[in-house]
Tab-separated table of C-alpha atoms and ligand atoms in Angstrom:
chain	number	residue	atom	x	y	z
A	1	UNK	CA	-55.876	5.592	14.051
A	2	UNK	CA	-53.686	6.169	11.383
A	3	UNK	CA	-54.771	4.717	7.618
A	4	UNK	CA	-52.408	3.065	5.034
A	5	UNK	CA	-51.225	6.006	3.847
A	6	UNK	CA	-50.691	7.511	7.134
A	7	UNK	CA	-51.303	10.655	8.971
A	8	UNK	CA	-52.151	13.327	6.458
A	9	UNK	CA	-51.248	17.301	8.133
A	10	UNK	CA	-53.259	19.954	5.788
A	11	UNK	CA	-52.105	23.193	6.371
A	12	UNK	CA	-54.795	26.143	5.294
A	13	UNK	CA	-58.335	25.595	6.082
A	14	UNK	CA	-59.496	28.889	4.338
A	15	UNK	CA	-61.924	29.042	1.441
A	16	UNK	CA	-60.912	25.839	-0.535
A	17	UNK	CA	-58.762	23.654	2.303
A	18	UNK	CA	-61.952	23.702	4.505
A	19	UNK	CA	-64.026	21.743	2.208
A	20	UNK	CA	-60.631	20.329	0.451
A	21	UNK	CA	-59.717	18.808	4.046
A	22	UNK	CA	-63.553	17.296	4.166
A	23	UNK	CA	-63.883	15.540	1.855
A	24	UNK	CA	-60.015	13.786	2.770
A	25	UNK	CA	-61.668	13.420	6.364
A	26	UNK	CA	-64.944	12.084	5.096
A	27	UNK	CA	-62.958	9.571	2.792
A	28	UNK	CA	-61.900	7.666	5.514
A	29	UNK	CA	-58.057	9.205	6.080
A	30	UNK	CA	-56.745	10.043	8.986
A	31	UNK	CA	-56.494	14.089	8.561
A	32	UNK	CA	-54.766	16.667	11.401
A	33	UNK	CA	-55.566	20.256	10.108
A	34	UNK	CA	-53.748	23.422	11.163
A	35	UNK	CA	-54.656	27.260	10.259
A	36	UNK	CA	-53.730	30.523	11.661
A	37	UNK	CA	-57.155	31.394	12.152
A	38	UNK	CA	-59.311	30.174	15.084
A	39	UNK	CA	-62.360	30.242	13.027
A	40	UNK	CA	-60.812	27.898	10.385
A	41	UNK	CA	-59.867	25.402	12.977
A	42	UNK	CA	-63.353	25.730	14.528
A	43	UNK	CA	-65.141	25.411	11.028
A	44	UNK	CA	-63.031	22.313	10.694
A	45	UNK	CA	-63.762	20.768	14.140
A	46	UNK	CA	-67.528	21.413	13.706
A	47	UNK	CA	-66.701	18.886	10.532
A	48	UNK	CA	-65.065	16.380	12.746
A	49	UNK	CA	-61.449	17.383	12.331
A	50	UNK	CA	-59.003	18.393	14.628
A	51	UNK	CA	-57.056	21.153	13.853
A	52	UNK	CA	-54.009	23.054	15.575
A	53	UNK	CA	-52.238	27.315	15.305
A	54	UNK	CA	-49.293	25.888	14.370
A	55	UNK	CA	-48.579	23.519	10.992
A	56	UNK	CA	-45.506	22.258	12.767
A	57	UNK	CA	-47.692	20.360	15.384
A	58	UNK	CA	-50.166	18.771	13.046
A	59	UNK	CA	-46.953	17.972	10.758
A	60	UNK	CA	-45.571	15.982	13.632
A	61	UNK	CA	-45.287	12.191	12.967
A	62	UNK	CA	-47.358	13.043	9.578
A	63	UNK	CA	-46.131	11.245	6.300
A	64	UNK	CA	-47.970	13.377	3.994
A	65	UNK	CA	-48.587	17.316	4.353
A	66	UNK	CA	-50.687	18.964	1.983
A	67	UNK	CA	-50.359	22.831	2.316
A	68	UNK	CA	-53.456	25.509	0.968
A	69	UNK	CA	-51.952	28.312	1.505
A	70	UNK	CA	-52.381	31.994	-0.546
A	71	UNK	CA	-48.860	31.905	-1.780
A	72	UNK	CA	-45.532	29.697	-2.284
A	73	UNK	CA	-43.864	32.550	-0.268
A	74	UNK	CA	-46.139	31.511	2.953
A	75	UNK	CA	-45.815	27.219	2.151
A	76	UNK	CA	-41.975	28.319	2.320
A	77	UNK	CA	-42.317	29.847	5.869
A	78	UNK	CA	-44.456	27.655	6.955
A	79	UNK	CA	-42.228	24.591	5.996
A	80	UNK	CA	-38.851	25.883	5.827
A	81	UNK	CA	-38.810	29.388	7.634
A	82	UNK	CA	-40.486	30.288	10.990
A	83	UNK	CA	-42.779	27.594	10.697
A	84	UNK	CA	-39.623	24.703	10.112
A	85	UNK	CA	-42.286	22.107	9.899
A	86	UNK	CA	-40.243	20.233	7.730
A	87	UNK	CA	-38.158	19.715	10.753
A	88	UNK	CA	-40.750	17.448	12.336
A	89	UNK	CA	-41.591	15.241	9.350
A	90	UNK	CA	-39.483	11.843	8.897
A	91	UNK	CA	-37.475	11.091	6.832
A	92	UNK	CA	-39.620	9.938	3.387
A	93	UNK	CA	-42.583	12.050	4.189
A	94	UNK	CA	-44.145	13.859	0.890
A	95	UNK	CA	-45.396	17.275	0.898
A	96	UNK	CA	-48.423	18.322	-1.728
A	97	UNK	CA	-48.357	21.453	-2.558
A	98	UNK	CA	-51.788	22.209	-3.613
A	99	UNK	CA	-51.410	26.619	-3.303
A	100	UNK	CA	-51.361	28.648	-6.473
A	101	UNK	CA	-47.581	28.920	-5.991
A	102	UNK	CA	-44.860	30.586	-8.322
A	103	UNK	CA	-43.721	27.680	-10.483
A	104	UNK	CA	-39.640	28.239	-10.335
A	105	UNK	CA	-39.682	28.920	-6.207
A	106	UNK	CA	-41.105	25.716	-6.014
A	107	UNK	CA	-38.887	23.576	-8.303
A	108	UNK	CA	-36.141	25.188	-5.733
A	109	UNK	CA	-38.186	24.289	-2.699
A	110	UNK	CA	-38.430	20.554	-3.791
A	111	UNK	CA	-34.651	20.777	-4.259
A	112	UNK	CA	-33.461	21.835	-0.702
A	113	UNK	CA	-36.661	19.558	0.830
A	114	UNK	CA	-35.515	16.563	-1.374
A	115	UNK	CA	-31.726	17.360	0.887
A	116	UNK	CA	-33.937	16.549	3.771
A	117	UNK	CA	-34.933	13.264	2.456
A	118	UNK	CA	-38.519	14.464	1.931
A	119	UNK	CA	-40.431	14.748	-1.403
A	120	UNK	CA	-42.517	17.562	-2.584
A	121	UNK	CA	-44.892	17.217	-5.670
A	122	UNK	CA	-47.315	20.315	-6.928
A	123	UNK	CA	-50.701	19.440	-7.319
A	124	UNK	CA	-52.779	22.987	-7.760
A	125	UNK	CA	-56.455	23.020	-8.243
A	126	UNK	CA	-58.909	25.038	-10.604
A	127	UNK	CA	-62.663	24.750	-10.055
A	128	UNK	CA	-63.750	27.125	-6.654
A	129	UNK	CA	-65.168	26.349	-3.637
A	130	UNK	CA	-68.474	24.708	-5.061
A	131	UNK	CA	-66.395	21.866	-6.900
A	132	UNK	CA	-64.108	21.865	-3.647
A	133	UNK	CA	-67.330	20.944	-1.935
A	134	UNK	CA	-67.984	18.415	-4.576
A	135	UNK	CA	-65.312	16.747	-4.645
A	136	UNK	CA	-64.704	17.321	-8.526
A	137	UNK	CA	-61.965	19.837	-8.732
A	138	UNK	CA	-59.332	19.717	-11.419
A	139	UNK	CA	-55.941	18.879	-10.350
A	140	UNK	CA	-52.734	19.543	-12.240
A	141	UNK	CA	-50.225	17.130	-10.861
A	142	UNK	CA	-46.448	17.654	-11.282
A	143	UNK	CA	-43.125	16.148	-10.011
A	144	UNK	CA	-41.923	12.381	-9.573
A	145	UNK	CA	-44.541	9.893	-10.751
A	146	UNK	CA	-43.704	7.326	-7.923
A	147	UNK	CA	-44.885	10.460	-5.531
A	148	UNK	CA	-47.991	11.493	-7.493
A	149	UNK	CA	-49.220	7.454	-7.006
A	150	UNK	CA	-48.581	7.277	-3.736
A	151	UNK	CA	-51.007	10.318	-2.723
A	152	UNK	CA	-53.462	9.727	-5.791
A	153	UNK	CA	-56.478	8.089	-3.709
A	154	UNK	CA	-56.300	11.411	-1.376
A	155	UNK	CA	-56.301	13.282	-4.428
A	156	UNK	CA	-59.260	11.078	-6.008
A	157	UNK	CA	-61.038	11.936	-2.834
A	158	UNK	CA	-60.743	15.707	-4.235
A	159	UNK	CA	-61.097	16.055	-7.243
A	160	UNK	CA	-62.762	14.432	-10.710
A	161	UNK	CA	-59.870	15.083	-13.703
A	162	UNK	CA	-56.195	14.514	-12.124
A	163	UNK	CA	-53.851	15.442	-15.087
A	164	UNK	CA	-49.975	15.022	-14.753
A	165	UNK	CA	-48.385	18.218	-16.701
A	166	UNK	CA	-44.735	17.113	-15.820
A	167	UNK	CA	-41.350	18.063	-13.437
A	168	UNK	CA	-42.300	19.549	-10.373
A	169	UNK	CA	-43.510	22.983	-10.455
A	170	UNK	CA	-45.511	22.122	-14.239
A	171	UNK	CA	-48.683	21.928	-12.120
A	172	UNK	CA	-47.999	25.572	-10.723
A	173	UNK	CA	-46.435	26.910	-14.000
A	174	UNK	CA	-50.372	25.528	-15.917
A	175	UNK	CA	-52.465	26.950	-12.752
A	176	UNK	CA	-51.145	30.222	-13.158
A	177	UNK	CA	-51.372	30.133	-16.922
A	178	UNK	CA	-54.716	28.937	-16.797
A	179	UNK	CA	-55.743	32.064	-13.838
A	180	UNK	CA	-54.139	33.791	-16.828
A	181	UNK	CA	-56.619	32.389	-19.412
A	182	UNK	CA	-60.057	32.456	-17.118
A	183	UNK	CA	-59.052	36.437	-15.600
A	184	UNK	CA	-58.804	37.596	-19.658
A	185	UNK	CA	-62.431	35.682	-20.204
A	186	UNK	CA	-64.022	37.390	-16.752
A	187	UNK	CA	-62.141	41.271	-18.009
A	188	UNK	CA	-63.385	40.520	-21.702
A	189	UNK	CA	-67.183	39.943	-20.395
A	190	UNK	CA	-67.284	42.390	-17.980
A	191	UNK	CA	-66.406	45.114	-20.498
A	192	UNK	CA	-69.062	43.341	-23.014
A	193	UNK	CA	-71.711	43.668	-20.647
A	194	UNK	CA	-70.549	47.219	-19.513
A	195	UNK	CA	-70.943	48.393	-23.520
A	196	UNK	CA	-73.426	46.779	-24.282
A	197	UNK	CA	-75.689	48.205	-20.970
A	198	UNK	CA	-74.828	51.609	-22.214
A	199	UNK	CA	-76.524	50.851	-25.670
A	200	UNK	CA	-79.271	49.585	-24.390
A	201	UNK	CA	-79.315	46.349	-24.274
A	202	UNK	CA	-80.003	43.990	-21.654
A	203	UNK	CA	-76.741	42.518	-19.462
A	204	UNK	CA	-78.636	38.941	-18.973
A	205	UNK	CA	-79.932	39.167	-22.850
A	206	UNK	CA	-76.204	39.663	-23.531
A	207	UNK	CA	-75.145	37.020	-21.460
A	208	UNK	CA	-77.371	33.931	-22.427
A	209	UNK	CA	-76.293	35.195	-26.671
A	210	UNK	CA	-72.680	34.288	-25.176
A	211	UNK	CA	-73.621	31.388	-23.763
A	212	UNK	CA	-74.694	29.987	-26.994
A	213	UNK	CA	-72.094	31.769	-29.314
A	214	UNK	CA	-68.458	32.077	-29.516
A	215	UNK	CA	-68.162	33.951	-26.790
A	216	UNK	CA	-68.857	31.671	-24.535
A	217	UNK	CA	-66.148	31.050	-21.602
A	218	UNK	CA	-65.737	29.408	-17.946
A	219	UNK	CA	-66.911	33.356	-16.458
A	220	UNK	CA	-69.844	34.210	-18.764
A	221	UNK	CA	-71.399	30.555	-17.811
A	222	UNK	CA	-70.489	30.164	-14.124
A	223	UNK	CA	-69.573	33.898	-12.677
A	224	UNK	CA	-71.804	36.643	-15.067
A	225	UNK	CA	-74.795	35.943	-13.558
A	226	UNK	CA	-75.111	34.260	-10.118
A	227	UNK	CA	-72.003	36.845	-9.057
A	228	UNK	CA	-71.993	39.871	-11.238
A	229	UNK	CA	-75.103	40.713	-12.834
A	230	UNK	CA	-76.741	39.894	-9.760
A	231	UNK	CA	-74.169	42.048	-7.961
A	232	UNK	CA	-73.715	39.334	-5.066
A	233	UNK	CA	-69.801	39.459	-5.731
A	234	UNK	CA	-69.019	35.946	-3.926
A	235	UNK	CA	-67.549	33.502	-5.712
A	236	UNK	CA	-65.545	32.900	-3.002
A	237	UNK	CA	-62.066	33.599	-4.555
A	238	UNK	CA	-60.331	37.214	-3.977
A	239	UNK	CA	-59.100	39.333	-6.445
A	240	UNK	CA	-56.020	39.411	-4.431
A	241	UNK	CA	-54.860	36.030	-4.904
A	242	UNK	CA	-56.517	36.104	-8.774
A	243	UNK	CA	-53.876	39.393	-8.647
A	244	UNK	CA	-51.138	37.012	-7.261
A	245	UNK	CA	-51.591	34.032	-9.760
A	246	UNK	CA	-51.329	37.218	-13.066
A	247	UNK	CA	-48.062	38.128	-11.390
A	248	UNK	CA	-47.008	34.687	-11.411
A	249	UNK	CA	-48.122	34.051	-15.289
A	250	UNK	CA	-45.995	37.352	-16.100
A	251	UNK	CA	-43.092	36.676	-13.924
A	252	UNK	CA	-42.847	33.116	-15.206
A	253	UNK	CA	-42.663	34.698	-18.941
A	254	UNK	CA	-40.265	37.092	-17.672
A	255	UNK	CA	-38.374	34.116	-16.522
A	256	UNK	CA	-38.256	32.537	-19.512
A	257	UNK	CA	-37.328	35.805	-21.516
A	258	UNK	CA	-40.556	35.661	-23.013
A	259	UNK	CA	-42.792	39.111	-23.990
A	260	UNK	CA	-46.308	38.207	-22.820
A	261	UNK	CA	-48.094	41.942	-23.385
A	262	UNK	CA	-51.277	40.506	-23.113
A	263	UNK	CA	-50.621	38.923	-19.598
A	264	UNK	CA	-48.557	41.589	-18.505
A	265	UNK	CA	-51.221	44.102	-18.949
A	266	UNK	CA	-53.727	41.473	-17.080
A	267	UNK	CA	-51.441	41.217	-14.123
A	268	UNK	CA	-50.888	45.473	-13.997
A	269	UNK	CA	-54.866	45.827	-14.249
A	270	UNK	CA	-55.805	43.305	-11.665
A	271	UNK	CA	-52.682	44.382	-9.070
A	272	UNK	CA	-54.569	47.838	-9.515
A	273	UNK	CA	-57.674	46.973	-8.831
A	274	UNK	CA	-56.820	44.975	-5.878
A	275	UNK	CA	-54.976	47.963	-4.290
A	276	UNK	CA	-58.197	50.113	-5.168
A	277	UNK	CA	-60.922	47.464	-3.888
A	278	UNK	CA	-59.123	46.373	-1.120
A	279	UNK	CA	-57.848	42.355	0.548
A	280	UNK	CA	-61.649	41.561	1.305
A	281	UNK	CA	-63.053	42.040	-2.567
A	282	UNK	CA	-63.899	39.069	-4.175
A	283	UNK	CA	-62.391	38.705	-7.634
A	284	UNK	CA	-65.613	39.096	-9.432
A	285	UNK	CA	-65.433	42.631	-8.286
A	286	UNK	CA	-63.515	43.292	-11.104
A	287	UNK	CA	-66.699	44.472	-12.849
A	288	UNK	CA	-67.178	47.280	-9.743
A	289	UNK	CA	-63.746	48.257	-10.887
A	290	UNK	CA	-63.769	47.811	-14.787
A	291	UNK	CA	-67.280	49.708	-14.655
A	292	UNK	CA	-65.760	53.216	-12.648
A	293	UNK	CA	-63.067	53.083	-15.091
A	294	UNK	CA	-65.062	52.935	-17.888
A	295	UNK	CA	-66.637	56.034	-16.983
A	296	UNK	CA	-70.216	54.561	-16.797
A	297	UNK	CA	-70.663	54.791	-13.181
B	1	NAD	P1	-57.993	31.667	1.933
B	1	NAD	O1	-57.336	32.967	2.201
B	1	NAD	O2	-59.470	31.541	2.094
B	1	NAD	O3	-57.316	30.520	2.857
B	1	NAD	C1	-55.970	30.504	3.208
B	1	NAD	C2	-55.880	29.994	4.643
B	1	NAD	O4	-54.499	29.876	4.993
B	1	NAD	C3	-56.521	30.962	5.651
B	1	NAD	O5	-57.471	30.263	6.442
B	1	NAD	C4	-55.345	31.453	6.486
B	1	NAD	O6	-55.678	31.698	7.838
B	1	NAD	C5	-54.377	30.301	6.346
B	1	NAD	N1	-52.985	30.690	6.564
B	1	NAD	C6	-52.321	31.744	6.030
B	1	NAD	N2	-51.029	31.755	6.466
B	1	NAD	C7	-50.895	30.669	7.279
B	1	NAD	C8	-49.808	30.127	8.019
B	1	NAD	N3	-48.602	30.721	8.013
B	1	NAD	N4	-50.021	29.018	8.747
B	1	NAD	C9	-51.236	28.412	8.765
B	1	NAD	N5	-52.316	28.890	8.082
B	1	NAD	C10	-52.135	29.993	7.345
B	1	NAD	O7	-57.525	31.244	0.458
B	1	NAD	P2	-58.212	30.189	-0.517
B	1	NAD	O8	-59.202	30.903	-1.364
B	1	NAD	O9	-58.597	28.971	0.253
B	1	NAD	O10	-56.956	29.842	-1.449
B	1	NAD	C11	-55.896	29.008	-1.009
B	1	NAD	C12	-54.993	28.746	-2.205
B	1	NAD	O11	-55.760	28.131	-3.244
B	1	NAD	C13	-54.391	30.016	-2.820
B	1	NAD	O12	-53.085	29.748	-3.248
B	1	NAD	C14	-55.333	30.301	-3.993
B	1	NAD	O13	-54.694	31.076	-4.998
B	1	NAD	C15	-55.715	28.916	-4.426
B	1	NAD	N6	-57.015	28.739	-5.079
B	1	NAD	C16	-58.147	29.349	-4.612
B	1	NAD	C17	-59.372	29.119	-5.249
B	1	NAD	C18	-60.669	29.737	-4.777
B	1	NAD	O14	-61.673	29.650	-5.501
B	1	NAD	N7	-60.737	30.361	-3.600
B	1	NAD	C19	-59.434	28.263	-6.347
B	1	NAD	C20	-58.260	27.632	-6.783
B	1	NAD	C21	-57.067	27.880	-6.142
């Protein structure tokens, strides 16, 4: 049966809608998933969830869709394009875009959806899969207020800090910037550790002095050593769509007729390195990469 806020359709059950979609599920909403992939919809069934191929039959009679997609190119498709879910949503229904998406595509999006009488807010998350699990992912919240309130318990059910950064498409413009900010800490470490190996000094010895100096960042206390030093690679995020969110940091700047060397040379090294390693490396990988270019391997 359908809650008070209705039937919810979340489109994307990969890496972070799986558990995103849980924990909506396992707060009491009435969820109908949908994902390409027949292992995404059977992960989510063996949670309790139903889950359909195609987004436009779990957006049918929904009043809220939340997409998790890898880029605003695909929630476009899938709402607007082949997919035309939009077409079975009501008139009133709100989408959340929760994707790393590309912040100006989606301020256009909202415009021709909001021509179909149906909202769209952005609501991006930072945190991985272990805080999607948790529950306490941050969420960056932009568009209408009225919109934002009226999906804020499902988004309580996901995640701890909910911040509003403004318009629609402010929550995709500060993901991307902050992807920005945490692939610059990861690069920055990896090439510490990759010096400092070659003098002699211990990687983990280097690591814990960062942890209690000024170098200390998001990747040198959460990725260096359960994913890098100890060469598992899987953090469960691929450097593909890390790749995608630098192109979206630079383009934005571009946008704005802004010179951003510093993130333009992040998004050409990490687009490289992603061609080189492949769709299936994870972005911690980046080390693998940064390390053959550095000549020590
Ligand atoms: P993922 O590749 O694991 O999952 C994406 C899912 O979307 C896949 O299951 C895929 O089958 C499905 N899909 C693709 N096209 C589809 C379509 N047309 N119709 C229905 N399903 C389709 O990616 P992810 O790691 O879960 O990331 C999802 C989004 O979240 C991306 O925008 C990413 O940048 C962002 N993000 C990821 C992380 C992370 O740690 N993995 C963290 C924050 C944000």
């Amino acid at each position: 049966m359908d809650g008070p806020a209705g039937r919810i359709a979340f489109i994307g059950l990969g890496m972070m809608g799986l558990p995103m979609a849980t924990r909506i599920l396992e707060a009491g909403f009435s969820v109908c998933g949908a994902d390409l992939s027949s292992e995404a919809r059977s992960a989510f069934a063996a949670k309790g969830g139903t889950a359909f191929d195609m987004p436009r039959r779990a957006a049918d009679g929904a009043s809220i869709v939340i997409t998790m997609l890898p880029s605003g190119a695909i929630v476009r498709d899938v709402l607007l394009g082949g997919g035309d879910a939009a077409a079975a949503l009501r008139a009133g229904a709100l989408i959340v875009d929760m994707s790393s998406s590309a912040p100006l595509e989606t301020r256009r999006l909202a415009e021709q959806l909001a021509a179909l009488d149906i909202g769209l807010i952005d609501a991006p998350v930072s945190g991985g899969v272990r805080r999607a699990v948790d529950g306490t992912l941050a969420i960056m919240a932009g568009g209408d207020g009225r919109h934002i309130a009226r999906v804020r318990p499902i988004l309580d059910a996901m995640g701890k800090d909910i911040i509003l950064t403004g318009p629609v498409g402010s929550g995709h413009a500060v993901k991307a910037l902050n992807n920005y900010v945490s692939a610059a800490g990861l690069q920055a470490a990896c090439e510490a550790v990759l010096i400092a190996e070659k003098f002699g000094v211990d990687p983990g010895v280097l690591v814990e002095v960062l942890n209690v100096s000024t170098g200390r960042n998001n990747s040198t206390e959460v990725k260096m050593k359960p994913f890098i030093l100890s060469r598992t690679f899987a953090s469960g995020f691929s450097m593909a769509l890390m790749a995608k969110d630098l192109r979206t940091a630079t383009e934005l700047a571009e946008q704005l007729g802004l010179s951003a060397a510093g993130a333009r040379d992040a998004a050409a090294l990490w687009s490289t390195a992603s061609a080189a390693l492949g769709t299936s490396a994870d972005h911690t990988e980046i080390y693998r990469y940064l390390a053959a270019a550095s000549g020590s391997q």
